[in-house]
CSV table of C-alpha atoms in Angstrom, one decimal:
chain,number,residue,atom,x,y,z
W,1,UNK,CA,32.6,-3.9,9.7
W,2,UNK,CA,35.6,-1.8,10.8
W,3,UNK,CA,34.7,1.7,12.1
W,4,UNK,CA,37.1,3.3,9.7
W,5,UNK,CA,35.2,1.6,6.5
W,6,UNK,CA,31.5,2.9,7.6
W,7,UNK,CA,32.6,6.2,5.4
W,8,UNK,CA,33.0,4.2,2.5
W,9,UNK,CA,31.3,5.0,-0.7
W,10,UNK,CA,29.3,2.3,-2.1
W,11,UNK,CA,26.7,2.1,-4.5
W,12,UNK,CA,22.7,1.4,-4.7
W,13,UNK,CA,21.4,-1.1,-7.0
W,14,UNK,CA,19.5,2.1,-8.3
W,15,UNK,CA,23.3,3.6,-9.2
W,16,UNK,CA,23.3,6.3,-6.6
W,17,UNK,CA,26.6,6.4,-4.4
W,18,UNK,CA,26.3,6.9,-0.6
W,19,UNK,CA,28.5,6.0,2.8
W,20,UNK,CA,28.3,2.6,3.7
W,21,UNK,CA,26.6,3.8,6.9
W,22,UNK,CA,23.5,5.1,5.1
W,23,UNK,CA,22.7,1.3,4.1
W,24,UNK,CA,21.9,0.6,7.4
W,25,UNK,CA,19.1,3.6,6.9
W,26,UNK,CA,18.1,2.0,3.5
W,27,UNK,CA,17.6,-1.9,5.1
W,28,UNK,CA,15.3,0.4,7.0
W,29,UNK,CA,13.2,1.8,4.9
W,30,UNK,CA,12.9,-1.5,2.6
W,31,UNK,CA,11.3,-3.2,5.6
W,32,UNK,CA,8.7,-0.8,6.2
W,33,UNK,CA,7.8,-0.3,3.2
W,34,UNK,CA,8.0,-4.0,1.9
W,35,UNK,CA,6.3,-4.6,4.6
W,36,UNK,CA,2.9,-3.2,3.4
W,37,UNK,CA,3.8,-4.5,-0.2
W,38,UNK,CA,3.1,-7.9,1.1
W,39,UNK,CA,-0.5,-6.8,2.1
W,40,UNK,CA,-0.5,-9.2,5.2
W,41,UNK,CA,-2.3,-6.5,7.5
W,42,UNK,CA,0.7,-4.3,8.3
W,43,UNK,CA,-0.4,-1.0,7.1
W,44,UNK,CA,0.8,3.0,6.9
W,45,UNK,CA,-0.6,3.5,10.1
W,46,UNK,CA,1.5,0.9,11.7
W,47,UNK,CA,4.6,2.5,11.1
W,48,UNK,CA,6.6,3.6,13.9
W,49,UNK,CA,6.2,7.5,14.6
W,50,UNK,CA,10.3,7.6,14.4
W,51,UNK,CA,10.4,5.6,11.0
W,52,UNK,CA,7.8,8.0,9.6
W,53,UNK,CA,9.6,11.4,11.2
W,54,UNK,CA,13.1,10.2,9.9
W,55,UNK,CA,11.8,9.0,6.5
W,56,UNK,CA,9.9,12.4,5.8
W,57,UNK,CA,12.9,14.1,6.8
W,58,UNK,CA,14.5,12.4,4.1
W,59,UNK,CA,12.2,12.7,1.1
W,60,UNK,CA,11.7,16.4,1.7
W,61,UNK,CA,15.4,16.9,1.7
W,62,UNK,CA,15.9,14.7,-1.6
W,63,UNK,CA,12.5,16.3,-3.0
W,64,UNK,CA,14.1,19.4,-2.7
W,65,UNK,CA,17.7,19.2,-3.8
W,66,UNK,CA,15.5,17.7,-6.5
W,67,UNK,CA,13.8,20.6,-6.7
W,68,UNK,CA,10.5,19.6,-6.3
W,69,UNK,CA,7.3,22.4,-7.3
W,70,UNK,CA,5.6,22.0,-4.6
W,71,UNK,CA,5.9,24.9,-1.8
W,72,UNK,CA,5.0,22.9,1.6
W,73,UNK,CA,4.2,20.0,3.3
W,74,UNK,CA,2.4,19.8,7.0
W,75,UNK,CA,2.1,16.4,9.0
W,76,UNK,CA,-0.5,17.2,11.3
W,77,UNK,CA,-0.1,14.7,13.7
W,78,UNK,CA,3.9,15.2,14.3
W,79,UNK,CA,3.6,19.1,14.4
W,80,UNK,CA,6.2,19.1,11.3
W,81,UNK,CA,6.5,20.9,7.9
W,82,UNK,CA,8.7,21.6,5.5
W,83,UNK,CA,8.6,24.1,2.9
W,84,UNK,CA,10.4,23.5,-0.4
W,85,UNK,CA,9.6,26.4,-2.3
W,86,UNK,CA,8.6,30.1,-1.8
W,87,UNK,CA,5.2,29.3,-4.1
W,88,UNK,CA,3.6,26.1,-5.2
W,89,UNK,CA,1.0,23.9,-3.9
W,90,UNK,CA,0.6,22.2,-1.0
W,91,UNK,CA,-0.2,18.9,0.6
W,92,UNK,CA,-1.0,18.6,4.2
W,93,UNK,CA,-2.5,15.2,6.3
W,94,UNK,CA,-1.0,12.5,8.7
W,95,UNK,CA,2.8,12.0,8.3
W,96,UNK,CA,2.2,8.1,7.5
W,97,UNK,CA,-0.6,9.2,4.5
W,98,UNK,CA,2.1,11.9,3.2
W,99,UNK,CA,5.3,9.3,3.5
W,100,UNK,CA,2.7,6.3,1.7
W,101,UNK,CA,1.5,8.7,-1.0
W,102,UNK,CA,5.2,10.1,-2.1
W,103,UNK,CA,6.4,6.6,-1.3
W,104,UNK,CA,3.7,5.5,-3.8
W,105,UNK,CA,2.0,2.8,-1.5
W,106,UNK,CA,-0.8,5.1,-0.8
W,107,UNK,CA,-3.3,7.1,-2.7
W,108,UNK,CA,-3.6,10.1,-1.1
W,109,UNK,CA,-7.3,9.7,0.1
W,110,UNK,CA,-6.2,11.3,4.1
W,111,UNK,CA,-4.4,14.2,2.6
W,112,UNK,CA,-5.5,17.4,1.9
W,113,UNK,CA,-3.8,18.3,-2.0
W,114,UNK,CA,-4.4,21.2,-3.5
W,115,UNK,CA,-4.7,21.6,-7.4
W,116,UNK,CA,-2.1,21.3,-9.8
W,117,UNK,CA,0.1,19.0,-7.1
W,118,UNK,CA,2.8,17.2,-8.9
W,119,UNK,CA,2.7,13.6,-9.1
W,120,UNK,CA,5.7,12.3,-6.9
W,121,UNK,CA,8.4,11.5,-8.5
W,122,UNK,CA,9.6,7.4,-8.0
W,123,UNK,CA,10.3,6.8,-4.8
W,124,UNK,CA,13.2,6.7,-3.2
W,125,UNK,CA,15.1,9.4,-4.3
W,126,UNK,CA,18.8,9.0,-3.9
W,127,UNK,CA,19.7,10.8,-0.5
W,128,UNK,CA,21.0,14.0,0.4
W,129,UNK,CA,23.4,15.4,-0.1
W,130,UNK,CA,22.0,14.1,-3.7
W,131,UNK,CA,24.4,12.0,-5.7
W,132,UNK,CA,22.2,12.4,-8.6
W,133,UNK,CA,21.1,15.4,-10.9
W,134,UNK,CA,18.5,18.0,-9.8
W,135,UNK,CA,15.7,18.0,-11.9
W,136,UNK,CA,14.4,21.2,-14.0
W,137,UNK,CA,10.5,21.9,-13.2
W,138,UNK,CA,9.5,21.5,-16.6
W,139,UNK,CA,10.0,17.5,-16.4
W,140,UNK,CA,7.9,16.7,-13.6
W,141,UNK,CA,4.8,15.1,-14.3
């Protein structure tokens, strides 16, 4: 692909619009997670510590231009957090159990959730800078 095209809009199967380049990122993310969808042995903990940072990085972004309720996240074992809102609950563990429980190929069972935590919302959400609509508090689940 020509250098000058990488900039180029094009869209997701799921609809969202995003720079050509940001497929690359995508490919990514389908093979790590498809990955433990086949059930063949590869597992969470198997993903690479620079998957896991990058792809956290993302979700908390989208989850809160999205504006997800819930005030912070802490993975333990990469020394990271993010906070997404002044109050809220919180949900703090290893950085592959929080990616596998947003990313809905994990149940949580590593993680320390407080009460009243959201359910996350489908996984992936379209990436920041968001090319889709924020949603309002009142319709997460």
């Amino acid at each position: 692909m020509p250098a000058d095209r990488w900039p180029t809009l094009v869209t997701a199967l799921a609809g969202w619009r995003h720079p050509a380049w940001y497929t690359l990122h995508r490919a990514r993310r389908e093979l790590e997670t498809h990955d433990i969808d086949l059930k063949l042995g590869y597992t969470t903990v198997d993903w690479p510590t620079g998957y896991v940072t990058w792809a956290l990085d993302e979700t908390m972004a989208a989850l809160a231009a999205h504006n997800f309720p819930v005030a912070r996240f802490e993975a333990t074992d990469l020394d990271r957090s993010w906070t997404l809102a002044p109050t809220g609950p919180t949900a703090t563990g290893p950085g592959h159990a929080l990616l596998a429980w947003l990313a809905g190929r994990g149940p949580g069972e590593e993680l320390e959730l407080e009460p009243n935590l959201p359910t996350p919302p489908p996984w992936p959400l379209p990436p920041t800078p968001g090319w889709g609509r924020a949603r309002s508090p009142d319709e997460w689940s």
